[in-house]
Coordinates of C-alpha atoms and ligand atoms in Angstrom, one line a residue:
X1 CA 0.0 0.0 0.0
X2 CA 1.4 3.4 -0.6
X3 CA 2.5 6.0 2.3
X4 CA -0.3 8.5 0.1
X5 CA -3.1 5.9 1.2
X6 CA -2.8 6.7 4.6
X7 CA -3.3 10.3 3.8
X8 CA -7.1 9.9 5.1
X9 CA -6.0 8.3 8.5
X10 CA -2.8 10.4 9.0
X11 CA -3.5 12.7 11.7
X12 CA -5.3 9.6 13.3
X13 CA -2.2 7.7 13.2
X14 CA -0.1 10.0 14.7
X15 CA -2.1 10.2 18.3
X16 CA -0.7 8.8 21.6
X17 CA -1.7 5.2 22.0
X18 CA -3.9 6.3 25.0
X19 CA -6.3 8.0 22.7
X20 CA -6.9 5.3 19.9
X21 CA -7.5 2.6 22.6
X22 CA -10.6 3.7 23.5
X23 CA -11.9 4.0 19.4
X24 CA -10.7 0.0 18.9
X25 CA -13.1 -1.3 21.6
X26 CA -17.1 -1.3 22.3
X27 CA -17.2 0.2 25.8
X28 CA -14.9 -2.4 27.9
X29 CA -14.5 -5.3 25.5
X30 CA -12.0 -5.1 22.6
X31 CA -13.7 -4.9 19.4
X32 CA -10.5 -4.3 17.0
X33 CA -7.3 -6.1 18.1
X34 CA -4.0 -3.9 16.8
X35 CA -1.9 -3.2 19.5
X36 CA -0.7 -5.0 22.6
X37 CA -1.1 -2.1 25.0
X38 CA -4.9 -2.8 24.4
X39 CA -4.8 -5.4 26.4
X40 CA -5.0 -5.2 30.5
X41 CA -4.5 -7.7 33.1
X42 CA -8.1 -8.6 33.4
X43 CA -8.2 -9.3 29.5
X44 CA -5.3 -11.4 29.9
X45 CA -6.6 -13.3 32.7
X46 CA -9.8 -14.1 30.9
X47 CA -8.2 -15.0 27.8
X48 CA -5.5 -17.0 29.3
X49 CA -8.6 -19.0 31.2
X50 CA -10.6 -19.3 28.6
X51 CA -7.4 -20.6 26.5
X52 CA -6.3 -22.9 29.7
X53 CA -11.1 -24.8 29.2
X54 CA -10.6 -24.5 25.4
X55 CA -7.6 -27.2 25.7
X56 CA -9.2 -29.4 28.8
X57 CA -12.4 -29.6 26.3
X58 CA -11.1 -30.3 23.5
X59 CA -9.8 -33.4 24.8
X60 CA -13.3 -35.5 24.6
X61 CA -15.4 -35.9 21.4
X62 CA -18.7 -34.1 22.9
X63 CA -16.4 -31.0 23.7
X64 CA -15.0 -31.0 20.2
X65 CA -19.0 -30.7 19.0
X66 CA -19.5 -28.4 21.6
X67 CA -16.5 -26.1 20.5
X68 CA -17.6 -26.1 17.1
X69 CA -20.9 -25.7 17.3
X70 CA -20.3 -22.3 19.0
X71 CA -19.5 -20.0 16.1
X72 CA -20.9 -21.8 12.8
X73 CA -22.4 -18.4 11.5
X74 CA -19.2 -16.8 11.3
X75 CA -17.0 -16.4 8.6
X76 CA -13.2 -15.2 8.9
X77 CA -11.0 -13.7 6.1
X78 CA -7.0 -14.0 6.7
X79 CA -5.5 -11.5 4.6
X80 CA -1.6 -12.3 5.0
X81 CA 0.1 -10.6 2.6
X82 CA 3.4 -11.3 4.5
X83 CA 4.8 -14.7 5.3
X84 CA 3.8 -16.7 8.0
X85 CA 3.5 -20.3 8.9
X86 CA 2.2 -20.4 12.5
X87 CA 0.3 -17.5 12.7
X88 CA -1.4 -18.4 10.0
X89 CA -2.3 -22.1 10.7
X90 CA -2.9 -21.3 14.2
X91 CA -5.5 -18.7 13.4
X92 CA -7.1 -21.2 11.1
X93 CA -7.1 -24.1 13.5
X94 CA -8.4 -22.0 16.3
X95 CA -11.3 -20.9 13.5
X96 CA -11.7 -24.6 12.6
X97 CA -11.8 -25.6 16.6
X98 CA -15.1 -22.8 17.3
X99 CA -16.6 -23.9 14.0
X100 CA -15.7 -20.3 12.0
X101 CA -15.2 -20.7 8.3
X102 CA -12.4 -18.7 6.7
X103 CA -11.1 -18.3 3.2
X104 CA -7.4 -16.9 2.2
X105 CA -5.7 -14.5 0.4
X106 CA -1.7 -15.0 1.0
X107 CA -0.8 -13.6 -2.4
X108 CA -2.0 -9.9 -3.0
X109 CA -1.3 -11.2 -6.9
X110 CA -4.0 -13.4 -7.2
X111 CA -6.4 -10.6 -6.1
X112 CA -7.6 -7.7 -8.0
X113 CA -4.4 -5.8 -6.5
X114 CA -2.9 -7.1 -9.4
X115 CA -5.3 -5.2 -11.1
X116 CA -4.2 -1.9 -9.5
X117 CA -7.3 -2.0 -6.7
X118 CA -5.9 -0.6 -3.6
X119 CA -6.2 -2.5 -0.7
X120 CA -8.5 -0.5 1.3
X121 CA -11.1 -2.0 -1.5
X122 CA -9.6 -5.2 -0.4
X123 CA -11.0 -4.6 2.5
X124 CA -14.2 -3.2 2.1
X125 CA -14.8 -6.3 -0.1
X126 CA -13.3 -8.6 2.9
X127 CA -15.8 -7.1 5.0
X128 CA -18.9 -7.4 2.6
X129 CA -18.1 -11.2 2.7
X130 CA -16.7 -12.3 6.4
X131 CA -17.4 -11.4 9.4
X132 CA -13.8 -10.7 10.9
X133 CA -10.5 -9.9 9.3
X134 CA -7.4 -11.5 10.5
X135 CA -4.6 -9.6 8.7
X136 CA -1.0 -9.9 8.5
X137 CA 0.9 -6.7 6.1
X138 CA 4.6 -5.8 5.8
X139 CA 2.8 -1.7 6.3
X140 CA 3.2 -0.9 9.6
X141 CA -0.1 0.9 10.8
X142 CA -2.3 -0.8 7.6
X143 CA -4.1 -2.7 10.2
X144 CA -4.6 0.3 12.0
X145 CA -5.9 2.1 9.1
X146 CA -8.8 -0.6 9.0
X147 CA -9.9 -0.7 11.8
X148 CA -10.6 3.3 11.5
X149 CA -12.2 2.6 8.0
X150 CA -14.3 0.0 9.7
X151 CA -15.3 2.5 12.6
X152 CA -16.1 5.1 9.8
X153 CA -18.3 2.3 8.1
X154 CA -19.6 1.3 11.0
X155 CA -20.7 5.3 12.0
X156 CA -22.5 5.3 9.1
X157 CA -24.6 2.1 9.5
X158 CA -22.6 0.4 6.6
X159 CA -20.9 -3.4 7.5
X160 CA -18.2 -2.9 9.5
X161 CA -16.1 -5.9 11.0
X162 CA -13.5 -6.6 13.3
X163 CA -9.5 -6.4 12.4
X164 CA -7.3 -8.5 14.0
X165 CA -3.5 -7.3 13.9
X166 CA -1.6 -10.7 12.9
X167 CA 1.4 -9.0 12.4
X168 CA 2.3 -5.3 10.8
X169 CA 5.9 -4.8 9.6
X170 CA 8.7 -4.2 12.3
X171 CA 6.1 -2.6 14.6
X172 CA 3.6 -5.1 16.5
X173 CA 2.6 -8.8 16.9
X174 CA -0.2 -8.6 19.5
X175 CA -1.2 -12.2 19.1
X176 CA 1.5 -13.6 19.4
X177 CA 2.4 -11.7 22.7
X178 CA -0.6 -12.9 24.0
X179 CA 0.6 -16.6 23.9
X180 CA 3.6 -15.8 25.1
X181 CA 2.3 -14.7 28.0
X182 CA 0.4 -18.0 28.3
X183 CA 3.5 -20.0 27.5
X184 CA 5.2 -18.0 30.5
X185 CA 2.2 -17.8 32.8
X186 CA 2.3 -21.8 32.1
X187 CA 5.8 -22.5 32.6
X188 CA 5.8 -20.4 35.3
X189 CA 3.4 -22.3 37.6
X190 CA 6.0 -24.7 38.1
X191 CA 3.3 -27.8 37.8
X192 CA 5.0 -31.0 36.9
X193 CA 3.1 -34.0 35.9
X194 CA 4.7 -36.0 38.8
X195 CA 3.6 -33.5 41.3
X196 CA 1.8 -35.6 44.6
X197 CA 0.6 -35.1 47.8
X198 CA 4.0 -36.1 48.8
X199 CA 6.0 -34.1 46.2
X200 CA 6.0 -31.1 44.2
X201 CA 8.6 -30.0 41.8
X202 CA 7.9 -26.4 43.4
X203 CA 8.8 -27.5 46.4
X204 CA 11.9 -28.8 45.3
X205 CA 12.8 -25.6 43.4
X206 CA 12.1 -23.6 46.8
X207 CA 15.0 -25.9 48.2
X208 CA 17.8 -24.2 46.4
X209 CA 15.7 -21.0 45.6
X210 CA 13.5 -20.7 48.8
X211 CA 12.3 -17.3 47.3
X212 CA 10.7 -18.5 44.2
X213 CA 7.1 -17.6 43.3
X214 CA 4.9 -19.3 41.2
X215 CA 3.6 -16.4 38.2
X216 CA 4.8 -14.0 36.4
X217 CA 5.2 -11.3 38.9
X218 CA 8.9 -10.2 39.8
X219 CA 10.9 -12.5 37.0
X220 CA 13.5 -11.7 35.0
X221 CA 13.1 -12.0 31.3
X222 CA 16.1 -12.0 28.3
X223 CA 15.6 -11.0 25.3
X224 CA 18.5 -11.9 22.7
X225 CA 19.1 -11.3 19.3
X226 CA 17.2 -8.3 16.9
X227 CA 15.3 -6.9 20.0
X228 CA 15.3 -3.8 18.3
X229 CA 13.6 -4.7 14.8
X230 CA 11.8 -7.9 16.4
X231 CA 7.8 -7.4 16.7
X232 CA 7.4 -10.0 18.8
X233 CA 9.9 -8.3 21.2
X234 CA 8.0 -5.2 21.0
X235 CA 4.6 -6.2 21.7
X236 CA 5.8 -9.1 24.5
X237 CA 8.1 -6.7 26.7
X238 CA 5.2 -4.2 26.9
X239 CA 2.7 -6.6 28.0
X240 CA 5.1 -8.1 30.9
X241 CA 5.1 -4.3 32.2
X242 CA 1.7 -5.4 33.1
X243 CA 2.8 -7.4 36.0
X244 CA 4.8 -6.0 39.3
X245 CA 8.8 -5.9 39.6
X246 CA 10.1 -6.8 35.7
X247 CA 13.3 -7.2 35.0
X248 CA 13.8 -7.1 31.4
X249 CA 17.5 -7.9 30.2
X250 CA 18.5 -7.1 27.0
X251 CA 21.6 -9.5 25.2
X252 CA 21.9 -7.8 21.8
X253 CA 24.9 -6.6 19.2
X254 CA 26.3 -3.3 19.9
X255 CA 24.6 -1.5 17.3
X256 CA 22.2 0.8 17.1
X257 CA 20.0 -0.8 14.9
X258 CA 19.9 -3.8 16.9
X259 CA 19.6 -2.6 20.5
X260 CA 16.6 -1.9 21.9
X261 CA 15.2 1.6 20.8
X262 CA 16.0 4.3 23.5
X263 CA 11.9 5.4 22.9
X264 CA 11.1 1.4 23.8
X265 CA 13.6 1.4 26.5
X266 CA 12.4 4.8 28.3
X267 CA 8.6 3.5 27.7
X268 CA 9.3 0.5 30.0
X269 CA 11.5 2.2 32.5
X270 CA 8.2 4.7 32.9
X271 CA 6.0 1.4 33.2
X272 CA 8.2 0.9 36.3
X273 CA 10.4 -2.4 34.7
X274 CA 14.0 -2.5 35.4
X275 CA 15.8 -2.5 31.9
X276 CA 19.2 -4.0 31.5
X277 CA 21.4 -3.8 28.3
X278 CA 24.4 -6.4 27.7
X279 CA 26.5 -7.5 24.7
X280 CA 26.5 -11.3 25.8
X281 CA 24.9 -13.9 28.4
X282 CA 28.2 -13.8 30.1
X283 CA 28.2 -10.1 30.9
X284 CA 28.7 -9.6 35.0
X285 CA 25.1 -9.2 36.6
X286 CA 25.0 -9.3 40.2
X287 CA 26.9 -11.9 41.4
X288 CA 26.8 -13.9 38.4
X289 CA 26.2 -13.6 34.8
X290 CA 23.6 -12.6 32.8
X291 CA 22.1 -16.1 31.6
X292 CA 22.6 -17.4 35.4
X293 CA 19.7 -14.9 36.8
X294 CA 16.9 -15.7 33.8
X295 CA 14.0 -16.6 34.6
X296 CA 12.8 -16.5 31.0
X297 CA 14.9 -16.6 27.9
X298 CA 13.4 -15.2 24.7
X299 CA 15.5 -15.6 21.8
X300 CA 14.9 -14.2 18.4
X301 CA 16.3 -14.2 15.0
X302 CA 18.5 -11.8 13.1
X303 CA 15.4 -9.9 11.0
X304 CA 17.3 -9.8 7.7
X305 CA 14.5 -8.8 5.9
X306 CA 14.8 -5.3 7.3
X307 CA 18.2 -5.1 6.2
X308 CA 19.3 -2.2 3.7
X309 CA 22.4 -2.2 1.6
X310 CA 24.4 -0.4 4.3
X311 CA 23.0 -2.7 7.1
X312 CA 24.5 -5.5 5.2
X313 CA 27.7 -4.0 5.2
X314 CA 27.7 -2.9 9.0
X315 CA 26.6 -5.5 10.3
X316 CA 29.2 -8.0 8.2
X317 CA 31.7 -6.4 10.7
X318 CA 30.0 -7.7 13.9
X319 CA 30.8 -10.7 15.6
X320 CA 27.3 -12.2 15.9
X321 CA 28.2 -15.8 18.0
X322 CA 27.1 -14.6 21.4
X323 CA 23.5 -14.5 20.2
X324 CA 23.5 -18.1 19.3
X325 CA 22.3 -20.6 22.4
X326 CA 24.8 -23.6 23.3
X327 CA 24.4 -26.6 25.6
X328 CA 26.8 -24.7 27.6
X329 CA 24.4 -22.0 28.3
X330 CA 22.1 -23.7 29.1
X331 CA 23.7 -26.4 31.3
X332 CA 24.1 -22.8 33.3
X333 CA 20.3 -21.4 33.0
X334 CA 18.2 -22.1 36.2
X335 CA 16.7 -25.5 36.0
X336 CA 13.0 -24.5 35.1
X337 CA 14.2 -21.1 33.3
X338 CA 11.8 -21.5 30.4
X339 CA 13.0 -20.9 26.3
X340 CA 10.8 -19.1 24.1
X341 CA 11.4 -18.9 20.6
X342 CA 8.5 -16.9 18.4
X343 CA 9.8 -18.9 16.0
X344 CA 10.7 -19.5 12.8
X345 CA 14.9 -20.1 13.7
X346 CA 17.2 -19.6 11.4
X347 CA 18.1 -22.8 10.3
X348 CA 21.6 -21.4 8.7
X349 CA 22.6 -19.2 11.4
X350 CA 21.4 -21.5 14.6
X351 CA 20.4 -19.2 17.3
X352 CA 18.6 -22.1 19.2
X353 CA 20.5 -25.2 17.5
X354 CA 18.4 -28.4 17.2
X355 CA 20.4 -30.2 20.1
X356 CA 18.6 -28.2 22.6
X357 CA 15.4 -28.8 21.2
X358 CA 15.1 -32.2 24.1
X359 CA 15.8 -29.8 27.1
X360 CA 12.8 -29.7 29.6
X361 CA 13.2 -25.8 29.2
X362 CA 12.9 -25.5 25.6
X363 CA 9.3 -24.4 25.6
X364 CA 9.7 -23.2 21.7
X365 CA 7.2 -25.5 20.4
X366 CA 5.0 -25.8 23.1
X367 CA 4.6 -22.1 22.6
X368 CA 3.7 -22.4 18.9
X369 CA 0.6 -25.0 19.8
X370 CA -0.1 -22.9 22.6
X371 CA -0.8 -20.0 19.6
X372 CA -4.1 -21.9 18.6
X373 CA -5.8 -22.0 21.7
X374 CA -4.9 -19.1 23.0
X375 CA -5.9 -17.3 19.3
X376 CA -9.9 -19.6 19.7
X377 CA -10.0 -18.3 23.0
X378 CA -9.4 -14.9 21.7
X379 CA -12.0 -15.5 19.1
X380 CA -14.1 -16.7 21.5
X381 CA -14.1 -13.5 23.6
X382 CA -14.4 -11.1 21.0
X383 CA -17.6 -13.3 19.7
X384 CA -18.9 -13.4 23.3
X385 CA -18.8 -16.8 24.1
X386 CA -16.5 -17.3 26.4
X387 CA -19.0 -17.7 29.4
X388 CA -20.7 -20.3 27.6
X389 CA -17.5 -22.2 27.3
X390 CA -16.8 -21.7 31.2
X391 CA -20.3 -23.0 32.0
X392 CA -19.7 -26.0 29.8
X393 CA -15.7 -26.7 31.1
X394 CA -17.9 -26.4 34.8
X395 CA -20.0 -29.2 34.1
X396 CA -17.8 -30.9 32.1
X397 CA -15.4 -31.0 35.1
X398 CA -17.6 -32.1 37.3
X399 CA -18.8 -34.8 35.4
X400 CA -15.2 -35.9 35.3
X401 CA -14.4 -36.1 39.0
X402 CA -17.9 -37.8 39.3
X403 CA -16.9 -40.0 37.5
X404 CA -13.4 -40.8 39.2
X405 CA -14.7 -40.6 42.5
X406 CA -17.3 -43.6 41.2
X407 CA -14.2 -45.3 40.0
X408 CA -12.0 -45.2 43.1
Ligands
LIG1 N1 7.0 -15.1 13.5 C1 7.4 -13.9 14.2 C2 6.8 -12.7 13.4 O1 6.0 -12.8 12.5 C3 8.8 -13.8 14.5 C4 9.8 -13.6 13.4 O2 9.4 -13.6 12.2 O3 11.0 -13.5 13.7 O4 7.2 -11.6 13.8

């Protein structure tokens, strides 16, 4: 899309984040999903729950039926004009799991964009036809722009439908900061599945690290690699400012266009999250080093399609090894620090190498199949029908310990 196309939203895109919340929702509930700031600690929790029945009930055939039979009058469009495998497939499983139909278009060529039609009448066409629009553009704000042409629609009683941010250029990945906070929130519970009445691995933990917490709350989270052009990195680190005492570490090459962003940096400092920088895991950091106190690793890849010319050549002079994971590292890491991964890895470059991959703590692909429920569950609150999936995981519950108390 070109820069002149944004000409009728400009002065709409260039408000503090503060003011276009309030335009993307319906009262309290989100209505348009774009940015990560949108969501609060009380969406998160609902989600997250929601996310945490959707899986339980899934397990038997009635709560498949159930699942599907929720949302069978709703059709989804997912517009990804920029690669993506997970995103992608999660969205579409998640729409398959509630009973949502959807339709494609990956490849802006085999659309009347080929035909010069711009792709706000894309949209307007998406939104004659679907009910929601799960998007994915390399344009940073384009999702933003929709969901103002959908408000504008919708103030004139024409169809309007929700947008759902999958993904806009180097800027946000809401989504997919949403299941990493489930991944996290889940690895950070510290259940095992040989937990007893006579031992819990928590326990255990609070043996060498009588301290330890189970949540979120007060963790210290790396981030390594392109933290500075990474989306995922963006959207994630601002939602952890949600919860009390972050420490956000930051393990990155010493450049400036691959360090955190000084705006990102001061904007979690103000959300009250400590903010380290460091130029390797070994870097001094109290009275270890820095991959010794994480709680949470996040790695990320280098985001070479961002890269200019002159990057290229800049960045051939760095020394790029102490963003790539080893056994080594992690023989060192806390023995339930979690690693995240947003995934894909870079297969040539190895920042996660496959050897790791059987590590308890690699919660990489965990993460990615934690993507489709967490994405139905978001469905499934924006479509209002996540209280009929609690009432349902209630008595399905109940059923089951029925049942196993009859047993025993
Ligand atoms: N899949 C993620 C994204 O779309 C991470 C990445 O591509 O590095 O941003």
């Amino acid at each position: 899309m070109k820069k002149e196309q944004f000409y009728d939203y400009e002065s709409r895109l260039s408000r503090p984040i503060n003011v276009k919340i309030p335009e993307l929702q319906t009262g309290e509930r989100l209505r348009h999903v774009i940015f990560a700031d949108q969501f609060t600690r009380g969406i998160l929790e609902r989600v997250t729950r929601t996310a945490d029945r959707i899986r339980t009930v899934h397990k038997s055939k009635d709560g498949c039926r159930f699942l599907r039979e929720l949302l069978p009058h709703i059709k989804a469009m997912l517009y990804f004009t920029q690669p993506s495998t997970r995103t992608f497939l999660s969205f579409m499983s998640a729409c398959q799991l509630l009973g949502v139909s959807c339709a494609e278009v990956r490849d802006p060529k085999t659309s009347s964009e080929s035909k010069r039609e711009s792709p706000i009448d894309s949209m307007r066409m998406f939104s004659s036809y679907f009910d929601i629009v799960i998007m994915r553009s390399n344009q940073p704000q384009f999702a933003e722009c929709c969901a103002y042409l959908m408000n504008d629609l919708g103030e004139t009683s024409r169809r309007s439908v929700p947008i759902i941010n999958a993904g806009a250029g180097a800027d946000e990945h809401p989504t997919q900061a949403l299941l990493d906070i489930y991944t996290i929130q889940r690895a950070l519970t510290f259940d095992h599945p040989k937990d007893s009445s006579k031992w819990t691995w928590f326990e255990e933990l609070r043996q060498t690290e009588p301290g330890l917490r189970r949540g979120i709350g007060g963790k210290k989270i790396g981030f390594c690699g392109d933290v500075r052009r990474g989306r995922t990195v963006r959207s994630l680190s601002r939602l952890l400012t949600l919860y009390d005492d972050m420490s956000m570490y930051f393990v990155s090459p010493p450049h400036p266009k691959l360090r955190i962003a000084p705006e990102m940096k001061s904007l979690l400092i103000d959300r009250k999250a400590e903010v380290r920088e460091f130029s390797t895991f070994d870097d001094p950091c109290g009275s270890s080093s820095v991959i010794e106190n994480l709680d949470v690793l996040y790695m990320t890849r280098l985001q070479r399609e961002h890269n200019s010319p002159e990057d290229e050549a800049d960045f051939a002079n760095l020394d790029f090894n102490p963003y790539r994971l080893t056994s080594k590292l992690v023989a060192r890491m806390k023995p339930y620090a979690a690693i995240l991964h947003p995934f894909p890895r870079d297969e040539e470059f190895g920042e996660i190498p496959t050897s790791i991959d059987a590590d308890p703590r690699a919660f990489y692909f965990r993460q990615a199949r934690n993507g489709m429920w967490v994405r139905a569950a978001l469905l499934a609150y924006l479509f209002d029908v996540d209280s009929q999936i609690a009432d349902y995981y209630e008595k399905y519950t109940a059923e089951t310990k029925d049942y196993n108390t009859g047993v025993l």
